JSON list of C-alpha atoms in Angstrom, two decimals:
[
{"chain": "A", "resi": 72, "resn": "MET", "atom": "CA", "xyz": [-157.61, -83.33, 61.50]},
{"chain": "A", "resi": 73, "resn": "VAL", "atom": "CA", "xyz": [-155.18, -80.62, 60.39]},
{"chain": "A", "resi": 74, "resn": "THR", "atom": "CA", "xyz": [-154.91, -79.28, 56.85]},
{"chain": "A", "resi": 75, "resn": "GLY", "atom": "CA", "xyz": [-151.78, -77.54, 55.62]},
{"chain": "A", "resi": 76, "resn": "ALA", "atom": "CA", "xyz": [-149.94, -79.81, 58.03]},
{"chain": "A", "resi": 77, "resn": "SER", "atom": "CA", "xyz": [-146.65, -80.38, 56.22]},
{"chain": "A", "resi": 78, "resn": "ALA", "atom": "CA", "xyz": [-144.91, -77.27, 57.63]},
{"chain": "A", "resi": 79, "resn": "GLY", "atom": "CA", "xyz": [-145.17, -74.15, 59.76]},
{"chain": "A", "resi": 80, "resn": "ILE", "atom": "CA", "xyz": [-148.30, -73.56, 61.81]},
{"chain": "A", "resi": 81, "resn": "GLY", "atom": "CA", "xyz": [-150.04, -76.68, 60.50]},
{"chain": "A", "resi": 82, "resn": "LYS", "atom": "CA", "xyz": [-147.20, -78.99, 61.49]},
{"chain": "A", "resi": 83, "resn": "ALA", "atom": "CA", "xyz": [-146.82, -77.36, 64.90]},
{"chain": "A", "resi": 84, "resn": "THR", "atom": "CA", "xyz": [-150.58, -77.72, 65.44]},
{"chain": "A", "resi": 85, "resn": "ALA", "atom": "CA", "xyz": [-150.56, -81.40, 64.52]},
{"chain": "A", "resi": 86, "resn": "LYS", "atom": "CA", "xyz": [-147.66, -81.97, 66.90]},
{"chain": "A", "resi": 87, "resn": "ARG", "atom": "CA", "xyz": [-149.50, -80.24, 69.75]},
{"chain": "A", "resi": 88, "resn": "PHE", "atom": "CA", "xyz": [-152.45, -82.59, 69.42]},
{"chain": "A", "resi": 89, "resn": "ALA", "atom": "CA", "xyz": [-150.15, -85.59, 69.13]},
{"chain": "A", "resi": 90, "resn": "GLU", "atom": "CA", "xyz": [-148.57, -84.55, 72.43]},
{"chain": "A", "resi": 91, "resn": "ASN", "atom": "CA", "xyz": [-152.06, -84.79, 73.91]},
{"chain": "A", "resi": 92, "resn": "ASN", "atom": "CA", "xyz": [-152.29, -88.42, 72.75]},
{"chain": "A", "resi": 93, "resn": "ASP", "atom": "CA", "xyz": [-154.90, -87.57, 70.12]},
{"chain": "A", "resi": 94, "resn": "LYS", "atom": "CA", "xyz": [-155.12, -89.45, 66.85]},
{"chain": "A", "resi": 95, "resn": "VAL", "atom": "CA", "xyz": [-154.14, -86.88, 64.23]},
{"chain": "A", "resi": 96, "resn": "LEU", "atom": "CA", "xyz": [-154.67, -86.99, 60.48]},
{"chain": "A", "resi": 97, "resn": "LEU", "atom": "CA", "xyz": [-152.30, -84.62, 58.67]},
{"chain": "A", "resi": 98, "resn": "ILE", "atom": "CA", "xyz": [-153.43, -83.26, 55.29]},
{"chain": "A", "resi": 99, "resn": "ALA", "atom": "CA", "xyz": [-151.29, -81.44, 52.72]},
{"chain": "A", "resi": 100, "resn": "ARG", "atom": "CA", "xyz": [-150.70, -81.43, 48.98]},
{"chain": "A", "resi": 101, "resn": "GLN", "atom": "CA", "xyz": [-147.05, -82.50, 48.80]},
{"chain": "A", "resi": 102, "resn": "GLU", "atom": "CA", "xyz": [-146.74, -86.13, 49.80]},
{"chain": "A", "resi": 103, "resn": "LYS", "atom": "CA", "xyz": [-142.98, -86.09, 50.37]},
{"chain": "A", "resi": 104, "resn": "ARG", "atom": "CA", "xyz": [-143.05, -83.10, 52.72]},
{"chain": "A", "resi": 105, "resn": "LEU", "atom": "CA", "xyz": [-146.10, -84.50, 54.47]},
{"chain": "A", "resi": 106, "resn": "THR", "atom": "CA", "xyz": [-144.38, -87.81, 55.10]},
{"chain": "A", "resi": 107, "resn": "GLN", "atom": "CA", "xyz": [-141.36, -85.98, 56.47]},
{"chain": "A", "resi": 108, "resn": "ALA", "atom": "CA", "xyz": [-143.62, -84.01, 58.84]},
{"chain": "A", "resi": 109, "resn": "VAL", "atom": "CA", "xyz": [-145.22, -87.20, 60.13]},
{"chain": "A", "resi": 110, "resn": "GLU", "atom": "CA", "xyz": [-141.81, -88.79, 60.66]},
{"chain": "A", "resi": 111, "resn": "GLU", "atom": "CA", "xyz": [-140.56, -85.68, 62.47]},
{"chain": "A", "resi": 112, "resn": "ILE", "atom": "CA", "xyz": [-143.55, -85.63, 64.82]},
{"chain": "A", "resi": 113, "resn": "GLY", "atom": "CA", "xyz": [-143.26, -89.35, 65.40]},
{"chain": "A", "resi": 114, "resn": "SER", "atom": "CA", "xyz": [-139.60, -89.08, 66.35]},
{"chain": "A", "resi": 115, "resn": "SER", "atom": "CA", "xyz": [-140.18, -86.23, 68.81]},
{"chain": "A", "resi": 116, "resn": "VAL", "atom": "CA", "xyz": [-143.43, -87.47, 70.36]},
{"chain": "A", "resi": 117, "resn": "PRO", "atom": "CA", "xyz": [-143.07, -91.10, 71.52]},
{"chain": "A", "resi": 118, "resn": "GLY", "atom": "CA", "xyz": [-146.15, -93.12, 70.67]},
{"chain": "A", "resi": 119, "resn": "ALA", "atom": "CA", "xyz": [-147.64, -90.39, 68.48]},
{"chain": "A", "resi": 120, "resn": "ASP", "atom": "CA", "xyz": [-150.67, -91.62, 66.51]},
{"chain": "A", "resi": 121, "resn": "VAL", "atom": "CA", "xyz": [-150.24, -89.54, 63.36]},
{"chain": "A", "resi": 122, "resn": "GLU", "atom": "CA", "xyz": [-151.11, -90.40, 59.78]},
{"chain": "A", "resi": 123, "resn": "PRO", "atom": "CA", "xyz": [-150.52, -88.55, 56.48]},
{"chain": "A", "resi": 124, "resn": "LEU", "atom": "CA", "xyz": [-153.03, -88.04, 53.68]},
{"chain": "A", "resi": 125, "resn": "ALA", "atom": "CA", "xyz": [-151.90, -86.16, 50.57]},
{"chain": "A", "resi": 126, "resn": "LEU", "atom": "CA", "xyz": [-154.82, -84.14, 49.21]},
{"chain": "A", "resi": 127, "resn": "ASP", "atom": "CA", "xyz": [-155.44, -80.78, 47.57]},
{"chain": "A", "resi": 128, "resn": "MET", "atom": "CA", "xyz": [-158.27, -79.43, 49.73]},
{"chain": "A", "resi": 129, "resn": "SER", "atom": "CA", "xyz": [-159.18, -76.79, 47.15]},
{"chain": "A", "resi": 130, "resn": "ASP", "atom": "CA", "xyz": [-160.48, -79.63, 44.98]},
{"chain": "A", "resi": 131, "resn": "ALA", "atom": "CA", "xyz": [-164.09, -80.55, 45.80]},
{"chain": "A", "resi": 132, "resn": "GLY", "atom": "CA", "xyz": [-163.35, -84.18, 44.96]},
{"chain": "A", "resi": 133, "resn": "SER", "atom": "CA", "xyz": [-161.01, -84.35, 47.95]},
{"chain": "A", "resi": 134, "resn": "ALA", "atom": "CA", "xyz": [-164.00, -84.24, 50.30]},
{"chain": "A", "resi": 135, "resn": "GLU", "atom": "CA", "xyz": [-165.12, -87.72, 49.26]},
{"chain": "A", "resi": 136, "resn": "VAL", "atom": "CA", "xyz": [-161.61, -89.14, 49.67]},
{"chain": "A", "resi": 137, "resn": "LEU", "atom": "CA", "xyz": [-161.37, -87.57, 53.10]},
{"chain": "A", "resi": 138, "resn": "GLN", "atom": "CA", "xyz": [-164.75, -88.91, 54.15]},
{"chain": "A", "resi": 139, "resn": "SER", "atom": "CA", "xyz": [-163.72, -92.44, 53.19]},
{"chain": "A", "resi": 140, "resn": "ARG", "atom": "CA", "xyz": [-160.49, -92.15, 55.16]},
{"chain": "A", "resi": 141, "resn": "ILE", "atom": "CA", "xyz": [-162.30, -90.88, 58.27]},
{"chain": "A", "resi": 142, "resn": "ARG", "atom": "CA", "xyz": [-164.97, -93.60, 58.08]},
{"chain": "A", "resi": 143, "resn": "ALA", "atom": "CA", "xyz": [-162.21, -96.20, 57.87]},
{"chain": "A", "resi": 144, "resn": "THR", "atom": "CA", "xyz": [-160.92, -95.11, 61.28]},
{"chain": "A", "resi": 145, "resn": "GLY", "atom": "CA", "xyz": [-164.31, -95.70, 62.89]},
{"chain": "A", "resi": 146, "resn": "LEU", "atom": "CA", "xyz": [-163.91, -92.44, 64.80]},
{"chain": "A", "resi": 147, "resn": "PRO", "atom": "CA", "xyz": [-165.73, -89.10, 64.58]},
{"chain": "A", "resi": 148, "resn": "VAL", "atom": "CA", "xyz": [-163.80, -85.89, 63.94]},
{"chain": "A", "resi": 149, "resn": "GLY", "atom": "CA", "xyz": [-163.37, -84.16, 67.28]},
{"chain": "A", "resi": 150, "resn": "ALA", "atom": "CA", "xyz": [-161.38, -81.21, 65.95]},
{"chain": "A", "resi": 151, "resn": "LEU", "atom": "CA", "xyz": [-160.85, -79.79, 62.48]},
{"chain": "A", "resi": 152, "resn": "LEU", "atom": "CA", "xyz": [-158.17, -77.13, 62.05]},
{"chain": "A", "resi": 153, "resn": "CYS", "atom": "CA", "xyz": [-157.87, -75.67, 58.55]},
{"chain": "A", "resi": 154, "resn": "CYS", "atom": "CA", "xyz": [-154.34, -74.28, 58.35]},
{"chain": "A", "resi": 155, "resn": "ALA", "atom": "CA", "xyz": [-153.99, -74.58, 54.56]},
{"chain": "A", "resi": 156, "resn": "GLY", "atom": "CA", "xyz": [-153.48, -71.29, 52.76]},
{"chain": "A", "resi": 157, "resn": "ALA", "atom": "CA", "xyz": [-151.10, -69.35, 50.55]},
{"chain": "A", "resi": 158, "resn": "VAL", "atom": "CA", "xyz": [-150.24, -65.90, 49.26]},
{"chain": "A", "resi": 159, "resn": "PRO", "atom": "CA", "xyz": [-150.89, -65.72, 45.49]},
{"chain": "A", "resi": 160, "resn": "GLN", "atom": "CA", "xyz": [-147.68, -66.02, 43.51]},
{"chain": "A", "resi": 161, "resn": "SER", "atom": "CA", "xyz": [-148.68, -62.92, 41.57]},
{"chain": "A", "resi": 162, "resn": "GLU", "atom": "CA", "xyz": [-149.09, -60.76, 44.70]},
{"chain": "A", "resi": 163, "resn": "GLY", "atom": "CA", "xyz": [-146.74, -57.81, 44.63]},
{"chain": "A", "resi": 164, "resn": "ALA", "atom": "CA", "xyz": [-146.53, -57.75, 40.85]},
{"chain": "A", "resi": 165, "resn": "ASP", "atom": "CA", "xyz": [-147.84, -54.75, 38.99]},
{"chain": "A", "resi": 166, "resn": "ALA", "atom": "CA", "xyz": [-151.41, -55.31, 37.85]},
{"chain": "A", "resi": 167, "resn": "GLN", "atom": "CA", "xyz": [-151.28, -55.14, 34.07]},
{"chain": "A", "resi": 168, "resn": "ASP", "atom": "CA", "xyz": [-154.95, -55.64, 33.25]},
{"chain": "A", "resi": 169, "resn": "VAL", "atom": "CA", "xyz": [-158.25, -56.91, 34.59]},
{"chain": "A", "resi": 170, "resn": "LYS", "atom": "CA", "xyz": [-157.36, -60.51, 33.71]},
{"chain": "A", "resi": 171, "resn": "SER", "atom": "CA", "xyz": [-154.23, -60.46, 35.86]},
{"chain": "A", "resi": 172, "resn": "VAL", "atom": "CA", "xyz": [-156.14, -58.93, 38.77]},
{"chain": "A", "resi": 173, "resn": "LEU", "atom": "CA", "xyz": [-158.86, -61.53, 38.42]},
{"chain": "A", "resi": 174, "resn": "ALA", "atom": "CA", "xyz": [-156.27, -64.32, 38.34]},
{"chain": "A", "resi": 175, "resn": "GLU", "atom": "CA", "xyz": [-154.74, -63.06, 41.61]},
{"chain": "A", "resi": 176, "resn": "TRP", "atom": "CA", "xyz": [-158.12, -62.91, 43.35]},
{"chain": "A", "resi": 177, "resn": "GLN", "atom": "CA", "xyz": [-159.18, -66.34, 42.08]},
{"chain": "A", "resi": 178, "resn": "GLU", "atom": "CA", "xyz": [-155.90, -67.87, 43.23]},
{"chain": "A", "resi": 179, "resn": "ALA", "atom": "CA", "xyz": [-156.21, -66.24, 46.64]},
{"chain": "A", "resi": 180, "resn": "TYR", "atom": "CA", "xyz": [-159.81, -67.38, 47.08]},
{"chain": "A", "resi": 181, "resn": "GLN", "atom": "CA", "xyz": [-159.11, -70.92, 45.95]},
{"chain": "A", "resi": 182, "resn": "ALA", "atom": "CA", "xyz": [-156.11, -71.35, 48.26]},
{"chain": "A", "resi": 183, "resn": "ASN", "atom": "CA", "xyz": [-157.46, -69.60, 51.34]},
{"chain": "A", "resi": 184, "resn": "VAL", "atom": "CA", "xyz": [-161.24, -70.01, 51.29]},
{"chain": "A", "resi": 185, "resn": "MET", "atom": "CA", "xyz": [-162.14, -73.11, 49.31]},
{"chain": "A", "resi": 186, "resn": "THR", "atom": "CA", "xyz": [-159.55, -75.22, 51.14]},
{"chain": "A", "resi": 187, "resn": "SER", "atom": "CA", "xyz": [-161.51, -74.53, 54.33]},
{"chain": "A", "resi": 188, "resn": "VAL", "atom": "CA", "xyz": [-164.98, -74.81, 52.79]},
{"chain": "A", "resi": 189, "resn": "VAL", "atom": "CA", "xyz": [-164.25, -78.20, 51.19]},
{"chain": "A", "resi": 190, "resn": "ALA", "atom": "CA", "xyz": [-162.82, -79.59, 54.42]},
{"chain": "A", "resi": 191, "resn": "VAL", "atom": "CA", "xyz": [-165.58, -78.24, 56.66]},
{"chain": "A", "resi": 192, "resn": "GLU", "atom": "CA", "xyz": [-168.57, -79.06, 54.49]},
{"chain": "A", "resi": 193, "resn": "GLY", "atom": "CA", "xyz": [-167.16, -82.48, 53.64]},
{"chain": "A", "resi": 194, "resn": "LEU", "atom": "CA", "xyz": [-166.62, -83.41, 57.27]},
{"chain": "A", "resi": 195, "resn": "LEU", "atom": "CA", "xyz": [-169.70, -81.91, 58.92]},
{"chain": "A", "resi": 196, "resn": "PRO", "atom": "CA", "xyz": [-171.61, -85.22, 58.79]},
{"chain": "A", "resi": 197, "resn": "LEU", "atom": "CA", "xyz": [-168.66, -86.89, 60.55]},
{"chain": "A", "resi": 198, "resn": "MET", "atom": "CA", "xyz": [-168.03, -84.23, 63.19]},
{"chain": "A", "resi": 199, "resn": "ALA", "atom": "CA", "xyz": [-168.45, -85.28, 66.80]},
{"chain": "A", "resi": 200, "resn": "GLU", "atom": "CA", "xyz": [-171.15, -83.57, 68.84]},
{"chain": "A", "resi": 201, "resn": "GLY", "atom": "CA", "xyz": [-169.33, -80.95, 70.92]},
{"chain": "A", "resi": 202, "resn": "GLY", "atom": "CA", "xyz": [-166.42, -80.87, 68.48]},
{"chain": "A", "resi": 203, "resn": "SER", "atom": "CA", "xyz": [-164.46, -77.83, 67.30]},
{"chain": "A", "resi": 204, "resn": "ILE", "atom": "CA", "xyz": [-163.61, -76.14, 64.02]},
{"chain": "A", "resi": 205, "resn": "VAL", "atom": "CA", "xyz": [-160.79, -73.60, 63.71]},
{"chain": "A", "resi": 206, "resn": "LEU", "atom": "CA", "xyz": [-160.13, -71.67, 60.51]},
{"chain": "A", "resi": 207, "resn": "TYR", "atom": "CA", "xyz": [-156.99, -69.63, 59.87]},
{"chain": "A", "resi": 208, "resn": "SER", "atom": "CA", "xyz": [-157.30, -66.01, 58.82]},
{"chain": "A", "resi": 209, "resn": "SER", "atom": "CA", "xyz": [-154.56, -63.35, 58.92]},
{"chain": "A", "resi": 210, "resn": "ILE", "atom": "CA", "xyz": [-153.80, -59.84, 60.11]},
{"chain": "A", "resi": 211, "resn": "ALA", "atom": "CA", "xyz": [-154.10, -59.03, 56.38]},
{"chain": "A", "resi": 212, "resn": "ALA", "atom": "CA", "xyz": [-157.87, -59.37, 56.75]},
{"chain": "A", "resi": 213, "resn": "TYR", "atom": "CA", "xyz": [-157.73, -56.20, 58.87]},
{"chain": "A", "resi": 214, "resn": "ARG", "atom": "CA", "xyz": [-154.89, -54.30, 57.19]},
{"chain": "A", "resi": 215, "resn": "GLY", "atom": "CA", "xyz": [-155.20, -55.33, 53.58]},
{"chain": "A", "resi": 216, "resn": "SER", "atom": "CA", "xyz": [-152.49, -57.11, 51.63]},
{"chain": "A", "resi": 217, "resn": "GLY", "atom": "CA", "xyz": [-150.09, -56.64, 48.76]},
{"chain": "A", "resi": 218, "resn": "GLY", "atom": "CA", "xyz": [-150.85, -56.82, 45.07]},
{"chain": "A", "resi": 219, "resn": "THR", "atom": "CA", "xyz": [-154.47, -55.85, 44.45]},
{"chain": "A", "resi": 220, "resn": "GLY", "atom": "CA", "xyz": [-155.61, -57.16, 47.84]},
{"chain": "A", "resi": 221, "resn": "GLY", "atom": "CA", "xyz": [-156.89, -60.61, 46.95]},
{"chain": "A", "resi": 222, "resn": "TYR", "atom": "CA", "xyz": [-155.14, -62.38, 49.83]},
{"chain": "A", "resi": 223, "resn": "GLY", "atom": "CA", "xyz": [-156.46, -60.08, 52.57]},
{"chain": "A", "resi": 224, "resn": "ALA", "atom": "CA", "xyz": [-159.96, -60.15, 51.09]},
{"chain": "A", "resi": 225, "resn": "ALA", "atom": "CA", "xyz": [-159.95, -63.94, 50.96]},
{"chain": "A", "resi": 226, "resn": "LYS", "atom": "CA", "xyz": [-158.93, -64.17, 54.61]},
{"chain": "A", "resi": 227, "resn": "ALA", "atom": "CA", "xyz": [-161.67, -61.70, 55.54]},
{"chain": "A", "resi": 228, "resn": "ALA", "atom": "CA", "xyz": [-164.22, -63.95, 53.82]},
{"chain": "A", "resi": 229, "resn": "LEU", "atom": "CA", "xyz": [-163.46, -66.62, 56.40]},
{"chain": "A", "resi": 230, "resn": "HIS", "atom": "CA", "xyz": [-164.72, -64.34, 59.17]},
{"chain": "A", "resi": 231, "resn": "SER", "atom": "CA", "xyz": [-168.24, -64.33, 57.81]},
{"chain": "A", "resi": 232, "resn": "TYR", "atom": "CA", "xyz": [-168.05, -68.10, 57.28]},
{"chain": "A", "resi": 233, "resn": "VAL", "atom": "CA", "xyz": [-167.04, -68.58, 60.92]},
{"chain": "A", "resi": 234, "resn": "HIS", "atom": "CA", "xyz": [-170.05, -66.67, 62.20]},
{"chain": "A", "resi": 235, "resn": "THR", "atom": "CA", "xyz": [-172.36, -68.58, 59.87]},
{"chain": "A", "resi": 236, "resn": "LEU", "atom": "CA", "xyz": [-170.94, -71.93, 60.96]},
{"chain": "A", "resi": 237, "resn": "ALA", "atom": "CA", "xyz": [-171.20, -71.04, 64.64]},
{"chain": "A", "resi": 238, "resn": "THR", "atom": "CA", "xyz": [-174.91, -70.39, 64.19]},
{"chain": "A", "resi": 239, "resn": "ARG", "atom": "CA", "xyz": [-175.47, -73.49, 62.03]},
{"chain": "A", "resi": 240, "resn": "LEU", "atom": "CA", "xyz": [-173.63, -75.85, 64.36]},
{"chain": "A", "resi": 241, "resn": "GLY", "atom": "CA", "xyz": [-174.37, -74.42, 67.78]},
{"chain": "A", "resi": 242, "resn": "SER", "atom": "CA", "xyz": [-177.22, -76.86, 68.35]},
{"chain": "A", "resi": 243, "resn": "ARG", "atom": "CA", "xyz": [-174.70, -79.69, 68.01]},
{"chain": "A", "resi": 244, "resn": "GLY", "atom": "CA", "xyz": [-172.39, -78.07, 70.54]},
{"chain": "A", "resi": 245, "resn": "ILE", "atom": "CA", "xyz": [-169.75, -77.53, 67.84]},
{"chain": "A", "resi": 246, "resn": "SER", "atom": "CA", "xyz": [-167.66, -74.39, 68.34]},
{"chain": "A", "resi": 247, "resn": "THR", "atom": "CA", "xyz": [-166.31, -72.51, 65.34]},
{"chain": "A", "resi": 248, "resn": "ASN", "atom": "CA", "xyz": [-163.62, -69.83, 65.50]},
{"chain": "A", "resi": 249, "resn": "ALA", "atom": "CA", "xyz": [-160.86, -68.28, 63.43]},
{"chain": "A", "resi": 250, "resn": "ILE", "atom": "CA", "xyz": [-157.30, -67.41, 64.35]},
{"chain": "A", "resi": 251, "resn": "ALA", "atom": "CA", "xyz": [-155.75, -64.38, 62.65]},
{"chain": "A", "resi": 252, "resn": "PRO", "atom": "CA", "xyz": [-151.95, -64.43, 63.13]},
{"chain": "A", "resi": 253, "resn": "GLY", "atom": "CA", "xyz": [-149.58, -61.57, 62.48]},
{"chain": "A", "resi": 254, "resn": "TYR", "atom": "CA", "xyz": [-146.05, -62.20, 61.25]},
{"chain": "A", "resi": 255, "resn": "VAL", "atom": "CA", "xyz": [-145.00, -65.73, 62.16]},
{"chain": "A", "resi": 256, "resn": "ALA", "atom": "CA", "xyz": [-141.43, -66.78, 61.40]},
{"chain": "A", "resi": 257, "resn": "ASP", "atom": "CA", "xyz": [-140.48, -70.24, 60.09]},
{"chain": "A", "resi": 258, "resn": "THR", "atom": "CA", "xyz": [-143.45, -70.67, 57.76]},
{"chain": "A", "resi": 259, "resn": "ASP", "atom": "CA", "xyz": [-143.72, -71.09, 53.99]},
{"chain": "A", "resi": 260, "resn": "LEU", "atom": "CA", "xyz": [-146.41, -68.46, 53.61]},
{"chain": "A", "resi": 261, "resn": "PHE", "atom": "CA", "xyz": [-144.27, -65.99, 51.70]},
{"chain": "A", "resi": 262, "resn": "GLY", "atom": "CA", "xyz": [-142.56, -68.59, 49.52]},
{"chain": "A", "resi": 263, "resn": "GLY", "atom": "CA", "xyz": [-139.16, -68.08, 51.09]},
{"chain": "A", "resi": 264, "resn": "ALA", "atom": "CA", "xyz": [-137.21, -65.94, 53.53]},
{"chain": "A", "resi": 265, "resn": "LEU", "atom": "CA", "xyz": [-138.38, -62.35, 53.85]},
{"chain": "A", "resi": 266, "resn": "PRO", "atom": "CA", "xyz": [-135.89, -59.59, 53.06]},
{"chain": "A", "resi": 267, "resn": "ALA", "atom": "CA", "xyz": [-134.12, -58.61, 56.28]},
{"chain": "A", "resi": 268, "resn": "ALA", "atom": "CA", "xyz": [-135.48, -55.06, 56.20]},
{"chain": "A", "resi": 269, "resn": "ARG", "atom": "CA", "xyz": [-139.06, -56.29, 55.78]},
{"chain": "A", "resi": 270, "resn": "GLU", "atom": "CA", "xyz": [-138.73, -58.77, 58.63]},
{"chain": "A", "resi": 271, "resn": "SER", "atom": "CA", "xyz": [-137.16, -56.15, 60.91]},
{"chain": "A", "resi": 272, "resn": "MET", "atom": "CA", "xyz": [-140.03, -53.78, 60.20]},
{"chain": "A", "resi": 273, "resn": "LEU", "atom": "CA", "xyz": [-142.66, -56.42, 61.05]},
{"chain": "A", "resi": 274, "resn": "VAL", "atom": "CA", "xyz": [-140.92, -57.23, 64.33]},
{"chain": "A", "resi": 275, "resn": "ARG", "atom": "CA", "xyz": [-140.62, -53.54, 65.26]},
{"chain": "A", "resi": 276, "resn": "GLN", "atom": "CA", "xyz": [-144.38, -53.18, 64.83]},
{"chain": "A", "resi": 277, "resn": "THR", "atom": "CA", "xyz": [-145.06, -55.65, 67.63]},
{"chain": "A", "resi": 278, "resn": "ALA", "atom": "CA", "xyz": [-145.44, -54.58, 71.25]},
{"chain": "A", "resi": 279, "resn": "LEU", "atom": "CA", "xyz": [-143.46, -57.63, 72.37]},
{"chain": "A", "resi": 280, "resn": "GLY", "atom": "CA", "xyz": [-140.53, -57.02, 70.02]},
{"chain": "A", "resi": 281, "resn": "ARG", "atom": "CA", "xyz": [-140.41, -60.48, 68.45]},
{"chain": "A", "resi": 282, "resn": "ALA", "atom": "CA", "xyz": [-141.87, -62.46, 65.60]},
{"chain": "A", "resi": 283, "resn": "GLY", "atom": "CA", "xyz": [-144.49, -65.06, 66.32]},
{"chain": "A", "resi": 284, "resn": "ASP", "atom": "CA", "xyz": [-143.59, -68.74, 66.42]},
{"chain": "A", "resi": 285, "resn": "PRO", "atom": "CA", "xyz": [-145.74, -71.54, 64.96]},
{"chain": "A", "resi": 286, "resn": "VAL", "atom": "CA", "xyz": [-145.95, -72.98, 68.48]},
{"chain": "A", "resi": 287, "resn": "ASP", "atom": "CA", "xyz": [-147.64, -69.78, 69.71]},
{"chain": "A", "resi": 288, "resn": "VAL", "atom": "CA", "xyz": [-150.44, -70.24, 67.20]},
{"chain": "A", "resi": 289, "resn": "ALA", "atom": "CA", "xyz": [-150.62, -74.00, 67.74]},
{"chain": "A", "resi": 290, "resn": "GLU", "atom": "CA", "xyz": [-151.27, -73.48, 71.44]},
{"chain": "A", "resi": 291, "resn": "LEU", "atom": "CA", "xyz": [-154.19, -71.18, 70.71]},
{"chain": "A", "resi": 292, "resn": "GLY", "atom": "CA", "xyz": [-155.66, -73.67, 68.26]},
{"chain": "A", "resi": 293, "resn": "PHE", "atom": "CA", "xyz": [-155.33, -76.44, 70.83]},
{"chain": "A", "resi": 294, "resn": "TYR", "atom": "CA", "xyz": [-157.04, -74.34, 73.49]},
{"chain": "A", "resi": 295, "resn": "LEU", "atom": "CA", "xyz": [-160.00, -73.58, 71.22]},
{"chain": "A", "resi": 296, "resn": "CYS", "atom": "CA", "xyz": [-160.50, -77.33, 70.72]},
{"chain": "A", "resi": 297, "resn": "SER", "atom": "CA", "xyz": [-160.11, -78.20, 74.40]},
{"chain": "A", "resi": 298, "resn": "LYS", "atom": "CA", "xyz": [-162.78, -78.49, 77.07]},
{"chain": "A", "resi": 299, "resn": "PRO", "atom": "CA", "xyz": [-161.75, -75.16, 78.72]},
{"chain": "A", "resi": 300, "resn": "GLY", "atom": "CA", "xyz": [-162.17, -73.43, 75.35]},
{"chain": "A", "resi": 301, "resn": "GLY", "atom": "CA", "xyz": [-165.49, -75.05, 74.55]},
{"chain": "A", "resi": 302, "resn": "TYR", "atom": "CA", "xyz": [-167.63, -71.99, 75.27]},
{"chain": "A", "resi": 303, "resn": "VAL", "atom": "CA", "xyz": [-165.64, -69.81, 72.89]},
{"chain": "A", "resi": 304, "resn": "THR", "atom": "CA", "xyz": [-167.36, -69.69, 69.50]},
{"chain": "A", "resi": 305, "resn": "SER", "atom": "CA", "xyz": [-168.01, -67.25, 66.62]},
{"chain": "A", "resi": 306, "resn": "GLN", "atom": "CA", "xyz": [-164.80, -65.37, 67.45]},
{"chain": "A", "resi": 307, "resn": "ILE", "atom": "CA", "xyz": [-161.88, -64.08, 65.39]},
{"chain": "A", "resi": 308, "resn": "LEU", "atom": "CA", "xyz": [-158.84, -64.20, 67.66]},
{"chain": "A", "resi": 309, "resn": "GLN", "atom": "CA", "xyz": [-155.83, -62.12, 66.68]},
{"chain": "A", "resi": 310, "resn": "ILE", "atom": "CA", "xyz": [-152.40, -63.36, 67.77]},
{"chain": "A", "resi": 311, "resn": "ASN", "atom": "CA", "xyz": [-149.69, -60.97, 66.67]},
{"chain": "A", "resi": 312, "resn": "GLY", "atom": "CA", "xyz": [-147.66, -59.80, 69.67]},
{"chain": "A", "resi": 313, "resn": "GLY", "atom": "CA", "xyz": [-149.58, -56.52, 69.70]},
{"chain": "A", "resi": 314, "resn": "SER", "atom": "CA", "xyz": [-148.56, -55.63, 66.17]},
{"chain": "A", "resi": 315, "resn": "GLN", "atom": "CA", "xyz": [-149.80, -52.04, 65.86]},
{"chain": "A", "resi": 316, "resn": "HIS", "atom": "CA", "xyz": [-152.44, -53.14, 68.37]},
{"chain": "A", "resi": 317, "resn": "GLY", "atom": "CA", "xyz": [-153.91, -55.44, 65.75]},
{"chain": "A", "resi": 318, "resn": "VAL", "atom": "CA", "xyz": [-155.22, -52.59, 63.61]}
]
């Protein structure tokens, strides 16, 4: 199961599992974009077993809907990858007062933490023994972020959750990790194309001299859910092309 699967890293991740002949449930808020993503994967991966489910995973009520859908398949969840997340719309704006700062932090937490918590806690009873959970952090958890820092702080909160889950679920053989990407092109994270100067600066910061691609991150997520990656747990893996050495 992949959340945030209608575009970018989430869509690339869903496609990677479909290429492995896995049954993949794609979750995202916007039904039209989600349907388009499923159609795109289906057209490029012959025989792909992919299904859409439009849900807002920041809403606790979505857990019950998701549980019902999973039970209907008759299959356990072998891999849960929580790619849903967003930069607060207010990030970058001048903080006018405490209320505006609080609104930014609440929006960041709801979009980047609760979307994972609702999915994970809702699906734990349906997770396969020996399954895998992958949460998606960001280089911003290490560097800080724009605005008053709500986005970076929210991503950092996932790190503690990963370590807690790894301990809770280790007896079931369930691995839990987080991926913290740097700048990845062709995503909707920033709400549109970055200014050319900003994008050039982010690329220059990398040791490899290029932006990340959603496929780069999808491959790492797939590995963490594969048998060879099964002994990796309670880790935060940075993937950023050596962007300022990850610091």
